[in-house]
Amino acid sequence: MRFFKNWQLPLAFVLFFTGIMLMLALHAVHGEADSPTQQKNKKLITMVQQQEEELEQLKKSLHDKRESLNKYQKSLSEGKLETEKLQYELDKLLILSGLYPVQGEGISVHLDDNTKGKELAIQKNPDTRIEDFLIHDKHLLYIVYELRAAGAEAISINNQRVIGPTDIRCVGTTIQVNAERLGPPFIIKAIGDPDNLTRALETERSQYNILKMSGFPVKIEKHNNLVIDSYKGSYQFTHAQPKEEE
Amino acid sequence: MWVPFLGLLVGLLIGTALNIPIPGVWAKYLSIAVLAALDSAFGGIKSIFEERFNAAILLTGFFSNTLMAALLAYLGDQLGVDLYLAAVIAFGVRLFQNLAIIRRELLNIWVEKRRLKKRKRDNSE
């Protein structure tokens, strides 16, 4: 029995590797044999699991969305009052700035050059100053300020909205308002209490009255619903800046 | 005596534990290699009974047979000839021959032992 000594280890070695390979091969062949149904089943199982996971995630996201929606609705109802207030302020400021077209009761003042008076005067005296028979920028300016003093809330001259920075000045034979050249006849629209405005213009020393007495073809019309266009120019502030609060 | 069985057991356990996924294409070559390995192992066992066991022959035969079997099968697949069948037949036939020899040898040993025992008992009586 001497061969027992040296055959054990080599044979153990060989059988060891054979065992490993046998199991691996069995496993591979087994897995291969079951592939059509088992792999399909596995695929289906993973598919179901994936779908379930997706469903779970969707449920979660739905929940989150609902929660955020609730939050927004809550904050919306809470902020509604504040936004309404802000919107009211904004509207007021836009009307004040002339960026909104406005409507309401008011008057329109019609002014034109005194052509008839001019011709009569020239017939009498050829050296008459014809400037005295024209509507000048100063007349418009005075009338605008008289209207403002009487509480006019919006004013326009020939549909040029008169706002804070509006310029009214003489440019040659025309009058420039909002850098727009205007010629006679002039129609000044003003929204405000019609009676107050008319009364203010018809006082003895008002510019309107002076023109009327001088024989200019002027008239005042009262309107129940007057529409005044918005300011079409730009607002530019290159120098003025809001004062920083301390 | 039990060392080879222990080796086989450990190998089987490790093979199960490893659980390496073998691609379907390679499974066939691995099976051929297993056949070659079994052939070598049984050849080794047979050589013990024939009392001409050689560790070098066993080990080189084991490695070269497994590798060459798999390689030939692979080559056959590439050439379009089912060479793996040749390996299966060659190893299979030899496997059964070896098994038959081992069986006969074991039987001989068992019969011999019984005869010896009987003779002993006869002698004692």
Tab-separated table of C-alpha atoms in Angstrom:
chain	number	residue	atom	x	y	z
A	1	MET	CA	0.000	0.000	0.000
A	2	ARG	CA	2.879	2.403	-0.584
A	3	PHE	CA	0.995	4.329	-3.311
A	4	PHE	CA	-1.333	5.866	-0.701
A	5	LYS	CA	1.378	8.316	0.207
A	6	ASN	CA	1.949	10.272	-2.996
A	7	TRP	CA	-1.252	9.991	-4.951
A	8	GLN	CA	-3.517	11.696	-2.419
A	9	LEU	CA	-2.477	15.320	-2.861
A	10	PRO	CA	-2.276	15.415	-6.678
A	11	LEU	CA	-5.606	13.640	-6.964
A	12	ALA	CA	-7.140	15.989	-4.404
A	13	PHE	CA	-5.822	18.883	-6.449
A	14	VAL	CA	-7.300	17.547	-9.666
A	15	LEU	CA	-10.622	16.736	-8.049
A	16	PHE	CA	-10.704	20.159	-6.439
A	17	PHE	CA	-10.520	21.881	-9.827
A	18	THR	CA	-12.886	19.368	-11.336
A	19	GLY	CA	-15.399	20.160	-8.622
A	20	ILE	CA	-15.153	23.890	-9.228
A	21	MET	CA	-15.547	23.503	-12.965
A	22	LEU	CA	-18.354	21.001	-12.576
A	23	MET	CA	-20.380	23.338	-10.408
A	24	LEU	CA	-19.725	26.285	-12.684
A	25	ALA	CA	-20.701	24.289	-15.744
A	26	LEU	CA	-23.813	22.946	-14.045
A	27	HIS	CA	-24.753	26.427	-13.012
A	28	ALA	CA	-24.162	27.826	-16.498
A	29	VAL	CA	-26.026	25.029	-18.263
A	30	HIS	CA	-28.812	25.122	-15.711
A	31	GLY	CA	-29.221	28.871	-16.106
A	32	GLU	CA	-29.077	28.435	-19.854
A	33	ALA	CA	-31.686	25.682	-19.900
A	34	ASP	CA	-34.153	27.690	-17.863
A	35	SER	CA	-33.650	30.847	-19.865
A	36	PRO	CA	-36.798	31.073	-21.981
A	37	THR	CA	-39.322	30.945	-19.165
A	38	GLN	CA	-37.275	31.871	-16.154
A	39	GLN	CA	-35.611	34.846	-17.788
A	40	LYS	CA	-38.982	36.037	-18.990
A	41	ASN	CA	-40.337	35.666	-15.483
A	42	LYS	CA	-37.367	37.530	-14.064
A	43	LYS	CA	-37.863	40.280	-16.595
A	44	LEU	CA	-41.529	40.504	-15.695
A	45	ILE	CA	-40.708	40.575	-12.005
A	46	THR	CA	-38.190	43.373	-12.455
A	47	MET	CA	-40.646	45.208	-14.692
A	48	VAL	CA	-43.358	45.007	-12.064
A	49	GLN	CA	-40.914	46.121	-9.406
A	50	GLN	CA	-39.807	49.056	-11.545
A	51	GLN	CA	-43.382	50.029	-12.237
A	52	GLU	CA	-44.189	49.847	-8.561
A	53	GLU	CA	-41.210	52.011	-7.754
A	54	GLU	CA	-42.225	54.500	-10.423
A	55	LEU	CA	-45.760	54.521	-9.109
A	56	GLU	CA	-44.443	55.170	-5.633
A	57	GLN	CA	-42.337	58.052	-6.889
A	58	LEU	CA	-45.245	59.507	-8.842
A	59	LYS	CA	-47.444	59.276	-5.792
A	60	LYS	CA	-44.804	61.058	-3.802
A	61	SER	CA	-44.404	63.794	-6.396
A	62	LEU	CA	-48.183	64.167	-6.593
A	63	HIS	CA	-48.294	64.573	-2.861
A	64	ASP	CA	-45.506	67.142	-3.006
A	65	LYS	CA	-47.238	69.048	-5.817
A	66	ARG	CA	-50.518	69.075	-3.909
A	67	GLU	CA	-48.767	70.355	-0.848
A	68	SER	CA	-47.018	73.130	-2.732
A	69	LEU	CA	-50.298	73.996	-4.460
A	70	ASN	CA	-51.954	74.314	-1.070
A	71	LYS	CA	-49.101	76.461	0.097
A	72	TYR	CA	-49.382	78.721	-2.938
A	73	GLN	CA	-53.120	79.028	-2.589
A	74	LYS	CA	-52.735	79.904	1.043
A	75	SER	CA	-50.087	82.519	0.350
A	76	LEU	CA	-52.154	83.787	-2.580
A	77	SER	CA	-55.200	84.374	-0.401
A	78	GLU	CA	-52.984	85.906	2.243
A	79	GLY	CA	-51.232	88.154	-0.264
A	80	LYS	CA	-54.381	89.068	-2.177
A	81	LEU	CA	-55.211	92.067	-0.038
A	82	GLU	CA	-51.677	93.332	-0.275
A	83	THR	CA	-51.514	92.904	-4.056
A	84	GLU	CA	-54.855	94.642	-4.457
A	85	LYS	CA	-53.516	97.533	-2.466
A	86	LEU	CA	-50.355	97.611	-4.552
A	87	GLN	CA	-52.367	97.378	-7.772
A	88	TYR	CA	-54.478	100.341	-6.640
A	89	GLU	CA	-51.326	102.340	-5.889
A	90	LEU	CA	-49.862	101.392	-9.246
A	91	ASP	CA	-53.018	102.448	-11.111
A	92	LYS	CA	-53.006	105.751	-9.282
A	93	LEU	CA	-49.378	106.362	-10.140
A	94	LEU	CA	-49.914	105.407	-13.770
A	95	ILE	CA	-52.800	107.889	-14.064
A	96	LEU	CA	-50.689	110.502	-12.357
A	97	SER	CA	-47.750	109.856	-14.652
A	98	GLY	CA	-50.014	110.034	-17.699
A	99	LEU	CA	-49.122	106.547	-18.870
A	100	TYR	CA	-52.769	105.458	-18.733
A	101	PRO	CA	-55.454	106.820	-21.030
A	102	VAL	CA	-58.193	108.203	-18.767
A	103	GLN	CA	-61.831	109.089	-19.107
A	104	GLY	CA	-64.403	110.993	-17.116
A	105	GLU	CA	-66.382	114.187	-17.109
A	106	GLY	CA	-64.572	117.348	-18.018
A	107	ILE	CA	-64.346	120.205	-20.478
A	108	SER	CA	-62.644	120.976	-23.752
A	109	VAL	CA	-61.343	124.482	-24.447
A	110	HIS	CA	-61.195	125.484	-28.112
A	111	LEU	CA	-58.758	128.233	-29.015
A	112	ASP	CA	-57.899	129.626	-32.436
A	113	ASP	CA	-56.006	132.557	-33.903
A	114	ASN	CA	-57.995	135.793	-34.232
A	115	THR	CA	-57.852	135.831	-38.051
A	116	LYS	CA	-60.860	138.099	-38.501
A	117	GLY	CA	-59.582	140.686	-36.042
A	118	LYS	CA	-56.177	140.541	-37.721
A	119	GLU	CA	-57.607	141.294	-41.168
A	120	LEU	CA	-59.743	144.155	-39.829
A	121	ALA	CA	-56.757	145.639	-38.039
A	122	ILE	CA	-54.557	145.382	-41.125
A	123	GLN	CA	-57.192	147.156	-43.144
A	124	LYS	CA	-57.217	149.978	-40.610
A	125	ASN	CA	-53.521	150.139	-40.054
A	126	PRO	CA	-51.034	148.153	-42.165
A	127	ASP	CA	-48.403	148.422	-39.436
A	128	THR	CA	-50.397	146.377	-36.938
A	129	ARG	CA	-48.432	143.712	-34.963
A	130	ILE	CA	-49.943	140.491	-36.221
A	131	GLU	CA	-48.465	138.599	-33.238
A	132	ASP	CA	-51.207	140.154	-31.103
A	133	PHE	CA	-53.809	138.162	-33.004
A	134	LEU	CA	-52.179	134.738	-32.567
A	135	ILE	CA	-52.442	132.108	-29.832
A	136	HIS	CA	-49.090	131.970	-28.105
A	137	ASP	CA	-47.408	129.374	-25.961
A	138	LYS	CA	-47.927	131.601	-22.941
A	139	HIS	CA	-51.708	131.554	-23.414
A	140	LEU	CA	-51.705	127.751	-23.393
A	141	LEU	CA	-49.398	127.702	-20.414
A	142	TYR	CA	-51.599	130.040	-18.395
A	143	ILE	CA	-54.761	128.177	-19.292
A	144	VAL	CA	-53.168	124.851	-18.370
A	145	TYR	CA	-52.161	126.231	-14.971
A	146	GLU	CA	-55.576	127.763	-14.433
A	147	LEU	CA	-57.119	124.361	-15.170
A	148	ARG	CA	-54.708	122.704	-12.787
A	149	ALA	CA	-55.515	125.203	-10.096
A	150	ALA	CA	-59.195	124.412	-10.603
A	151	GLY	CA	-58.534	120.716	-9.934
A	152	ALA	CA	-58.107	119.227	-13.390
A	153	GLU	CA	-56.912	115.641	-13.020
A	154	ALA	CA	-55.717	115.115	-16.593
A	155	ILE	CA	-55.006	117.630	-19.315
A	156	SER	CA	-54.071	117.347	-22.971
A	157	ILE	CA	-53.382	119.868	-25.718
A	158	ASN	CA	-54.307	118.574	-29.184
A	159	ASN	CA	-54.112	115.066	-27.721
A	160	GLN	CA	-50.662	115.661	-26.250
A	161	ARG	CA	-50.951	114.667	-22.623
A	162	VAL	CA	-49.678	117.349	-20.297
A	163	ILE	CA	-47.575	115.722	-17.610
A	164	GLY	CA	-44.964	116.872	-15.136
A	165	PRO	CA	-42.032	117.307	-17.528
A	166	THR	CA	-44.164	118.554	-20.428
A	167	ASP	CA	-42.718	121.562	-22.184
A	168	ILE	CA	-44.984	124.198	-23.728
A	169	ARG	CA	-42.979	126.691	-25.722
A	170	CYS	CA	-42.911	128.700	-28.872
A	171	VAL	CA	-40.979	127.235	-31.776
A	172	GLY	CA	-41.202	129.555	-34.741
A	173	THR	CA	-44.754	129.649	-35.972
A	174	THR	CA	-45.796	126.569	-34.005
A	175	ILE	CA	-46.100	125.625	-30.369
A	176	GLN	CA	-44.180	122.647	-29.106
A	177	VAL	CA	-45.812	120.393	-26.553
A	178	ASN	CA	-44.055	117.188	-25.487
A	179	ALA	CA	-41.509	117.954	-28.251
A	180	GLU	CA	-44.408	117.721	-30.718
A	181	ARG	CA	-45.193	120.713	-32.936
A	182	LEU	CA	-48.783	121.850	-32.763
A	183	GLY	CA	-50.649	124.497	-34.736
A	184	PRO	CA	-53.990	126.206	-34.307
A	185	PRO	CA	-56.743	125.472	-33.605
A	186	PHE	CA	-55.882	124.235	-30.131
A	187	ILE	CA	-58.167	122.003	-28.146
A	188	ILE	CA	-57.319	121.678	-24.491
A	189	LYS	CA	-59.055	118.778	-22.810
A	190	ALA	CA	-59.276	118.616	-19.053
A	191	ILE	CA	-60.895	116.004	-16.840
A	192	GLY	CA	-62.307	117.328	-13.643
A	193	ASP	CA	-65.478	118.895	-12.302
A	194	PRO	CA	-66.802	120.711	-15.448
A	195	ASP	CA	-68.465	123.500	-13.496
A	196	ASN	CA	-65.410	124.223	-11.393
A	197	LEU	CA	-63.140	124.231	-14.430
A	198	THR	CA	-65.437	126.476	-16.432
A	199	ARG	CA	-65.823	128.888	-13.560
A	200	ALA	CA	-62.072	129.075	-13.107
A	201	LEU	CA	-61.527	129.857	-16.771
A	202	GLU	CA	-64.272	132.443	-16.918
A	203	THR	CA	-63.090	134.540	-13.981
A	204	GLU	CA	-62.399	138.110	-14.881
A	205	ARG	CA	-58.639	138.012	-14.964
A	206	SER	CA	-58.112	134.569	-16.359
A	207	GLN	CA	-56.164	134.125	-19.537
A	208	TYR	CA	-59.190	132.559	-21.198
A	209	ASN	CA	-61.296	135.623	-20.412
A	210	ILE	CA	-58.601	137.976	-21.697
A	211	LEU	CA	-58.517	136.072	-25.004
A	212	LYS	CA	-62.279	136.084	-25.184
A	213	MET	CA	-62.430	139.849	-24.543
A	214	SER	CA	-59.744	140.412	-27.156
A	215	GLY	CA	-62.035	138.847	-29.729
A	216	PHE	CA	-60.331	135.445	-30.141
A	217	PRO	CA	-62.663	132.653	-31.308
A	218	VAL	CA	-62.650	130.620	-28.093
A	219	LYS	CA	-65.255	128.441	-26.474
A	220	ILE	CA	-65.685	125.922	-23.684
A	221	GLU	CA	-67.552	122.639	-24.083
A	222	LYS	CA	-68.631	120.438	-21.204
A	223	HIS	CA	-68.436	116.676	-21.611
A	224	ASN	CA	-69.887	113.843	-19.627
A	225	ASN	CA	-67.372	111.347	-20.844
A	226	LEU	CA	-64.152	112.806	-22.064
A	227	VAL	CA	-61.284	110.548	-23.097
A	228	ILE	CA	-57.728	111.742	-22.726
A	229	ASP	CA	-54.958	109.767	-24.376
A	230	SER	CA	-51.883	108.512	-22.566
A	231	TYR	CA	-48.476	110.107	-22.686
A	232	LYS	CA	-46.552	108.547	-25.580
A	233	GLY	CA	-43.091	109.908	-24.871
A	234	SER	CA	-40.445	108.538	-22.574
A	235	TYR	CA	-39.555	109.265	-18.996
A	236	GLN	CA	-35.882	109.765	-18.530
A	237	PHE	CA	-34.063	110.559	-15.373
A	238	THR	CA	-30.356	111.132	-15.881
A	239	HIS	CA	-29.783	113.407	-12.941
A	240	ALA	CA	-32.595	112.898	-10.510
A	241	GLN	CA	-32.329	109.875	-8.252
A	242	PRO	CA	-34.450	108.831	-5.339
A	243	LYS	CA	-32.968	110.166	-2.138
A	244	GLU	CA	-31.506	107.364	-0.093
A	245	GLU	CA	-33.189	106.926	3.216
A	246	GLU	CA	-30.945	107.146	6.207
B	1	MET	CA	-7.382	8.136	1.831
B	2	TRP	CA	-9.971	10.843	2.377
B	3	VAL	CA	-7.874	13.764	1.158
B	4	PRO	CA	-9.036	13.494	-2.498
B	5	PHE	CA	-12.676	13.377	-1.407
B	6	LEU	CA	-12.085	16.376	0.776
B	7	GLY	CA	-10.576	18.165	-2.236
B	8	LEU	CA	-13.596	17.296	-4.369
B	9	LEU	CA	-15.997	18.480	-1.653
B	10	VAL	CA	-14.158	21.760	-1.159
B	11	GLY	CA	-14.071	22.264	-4.936
B	12	LEU	CA	-17.802	21.662	-5.225
B	13	LEU	CA	-18.490	24.049	-2.354
B	14	ILE	CA	-16.257	26.768	-3.779
B	15	GLY	CA	-17.798	26.284	-7.221
B	16	THR	CA	-21.252	26.787	-5.734
B	17	ALA	CA	-20.135	29.726	-3.653
B	18	LEU	CA	-18.342	31.467	-6.538
B	19	ASN	CA	-21.517	31.597	-8.613
B	20	ILE	CA	-19.731	33.201	-11.560
B	21	PRO	CA	-22.193	33.915	-14.349
B	22	ILE	CA	-20.879	32.074	-17.398
B	23	PRO	CA	-22.084	33.452	-20.732
B	24	GLY	CA	-24.128	30.943	-22.689
B	25	VAL	CA	-21.525	30.721	-25.425
B	26	TRP	CA	-18.815	29.585	-23.007
B	27	ALA	CA	-20.975	27.098	-21.106
B	28	LYS	CA	-20.443	24.462	-23.774
B	29	TYR	CA	-16.640	24.730	-23.648
B	30	LEU	CA	-16.727	24.585	-19.880
B	31	SER	CA	-18.766	21.394	-20.060
B	32	ILE	CA	-16.174	19.830	-22.362
B	33	ALA	CA	-13.448	20.953	-19.969
B	34	VAL	CA	-15.330	19.313	-17.079
B	35	LEU	CA	-15.552	16.100	-19.071
B	36	ALA	CA	-11.806	16.210	-19.683
B	37	ALA	CA	-11.159	16.919	-15.999
B	38	LEU	CA	-13.314	13.975	-14.929
B	39	ASP	CA	-11.503	11.790	-17.410
B	40	SER	CA	-8.165	12.830	-15.924
B	41	ALA	CA	-9.390	12.234	-12.392
B	42	PHE	CA	-10.696	8.766	-13.147
B	43	GLY	CA	-7.567	8.016	-15.129
B	44	GLY	CA	-5.603	8.974	-12.027
B	45	ILE	CA	-7.702	6.721	-9.791
B	46	LYS	CA	-7.326	3.854	-12.236
B	47	SER	CA	-3.567	4.299	-12.296
B	48	ILE	CA	-3.511	3.948	-8.500
B	49	PHE	CA	-5.052	0.518	-8.764
B	50	GLU	CA	-2.712	-0.408	-11.566
B	51	GLU	CA	0.115	0.711	-9.311
B	52	ARG	CA	1.652	3.021	-11.870
B	53	PHE	CA	0.424	6.352	-10.544
B	54	ASN	CA	2.492	9.344	-11.664
B	55	ALA	CA	1.676	12.775	-10.271
B	56	ALA	CA	3.396	14.595	-13.163
B	57	ILE	CA	1.424	12.679	-15.785
B	58	LEU	CA	-1.830	13.278	-13.881
B	59	LEU	CA	-1.298	17.022	-13.457
B	60	THR	CA	-0.027	17.747	-16.972
B	61	GLY	CA	-2.765	15.529	-18.421
B	62	PHE	CA	-5.369	17.302	-16.358
B	63	PHE	CA	-4.387	20.799	-17.448
B	64	SER	CA	-3.577	20.015	-21.074
B	65	ASN	CA	-6.693	17.869	-21.529
B	66	THR	CA	-9.091	20.453	-20.107
B	67	LEU	CA	-7.514	23.319	-21.992
B	68	MET	CA	-7.133	21.416	-25.242
B	69	ALA	CA	-10.673	20.032	-25.049
B	70	ALA	CA	-12.136	23.488	-24.637
B	71	LEU	CA	-9.819	24.934	-27.266
B	72	LEU	CA	-10.624	22.219	-29.783
B	73	ALA	CA	-14.336	22.654	-29.223
B	74	TYR	CA	-13.942	26.360	-29.743
B	75	LEU	CA	-11.847	25.807	-32.872
B	76	GLY	CA	-14.449	23.367	-34.173
B	77	ASP	CA	-17.164	25.948	-33.685
B	78	GLN	CA	-15.085	28.518	-35.569
B	79	LEU	CA	-14.462	26.057	-38.408
B	80	GLY	CA	-18.058	24.900	-38.512
B	81	VAL	CA	-17.138	21.337	-37.539
B	82	ASP	CA	-18.597	19.874	-34.361
B	83	LEU	CA	-15.212	18.925	-32.963
B	84	TYR	CA	-16.585	18.962	-29.440
B	85	LEU	CA	-18.405	15.738	-30.308
B	86	ALA	CA	-15.020	14.122	-30.869
B	87	ALA	CA	-13.935	15.270	-27.431
B	88	VAL	CA	-17.172	14.027	-25.870
B	89	ILE	CA	-16.793	10.601	-27.496
B	90	ALA	CA	-13.077	10.288	-26.756
B	91	PHE	CA	-13.361	11.346	-23.138
B	92	GLY	CA	-16.677	9.588	-22.634
B	93	VAL	CA	-15.391	6.250	-23.904
B	94	ARG	CA	-12.244	6.532	-21.834
B	95	LEU	CA	-14.274	7.591	-18.811
B	96	PHE	CA	-16.385	4.475	-18.988
B	97	GLN	CA	-13.374	2.261	-19.609
B	98	ASN	CA	-11.642	3.773	-16.599
B	99	LEU	CA	-14.763	3.400	-14.494
B	100	ALA	CA	-15.052	-0.236	-15.545
B	101	ILE	CA	-11.447	-0.889	-14.610
B	102	ILE	CA	-11.892	0.860	-11.254
B	103	ARG	CA	-15.047	-1.110	-10.579
B	104	ARG	CA	-13.281	-4.376	-11.384
B	105	GLU	CA	-10.282	-3.489	-9.273
B	106	LEU	CA	-12.488	-2.533	-6.320
B	107	LEU	CA	-14.423	-5.744	-6.741
B	108	ASN	CA	-11.180	-7.693	-6.830
B	109	ILE	CA	-10.028	-6.031	-3.659
B	110	TRP	CA	-13.319	-6.690	-1.935
B	111	VAL	CA	-13.385	-10.345	-3.039
B	112	GLU	CA	-9.757	-10.713	-1.987
B	113	LYS	CA	-10.518	-9.283	1.436
B	114	ARG	CA	-13.518	-11.532	1.916
B	115	ARG	CA	-11.472	-14.550	0.912
B	116	LEU	CA	-8.751	-13.559	3.308
B	117	LYS	CA	-11.256	-13.078	6.120
B	118	LYS	CA	-12.900	-16.407	5.356
B	119	ARG	CA	-9.539	-18.125	5.314
B	120	LYS	CA	-8.664	-16.525	8.627
B	121	ARG	CA	-11.982	-17.599	10.109
B	122	ASP	CA	-11.454	-21.115	8.705
B	123	ASN	CA	-7.964	-21.196	10.117
B	124	SER	CA	-9.150	-20.067	13.517
B	125	GLU	CA	-11.847	-22.656	13.549
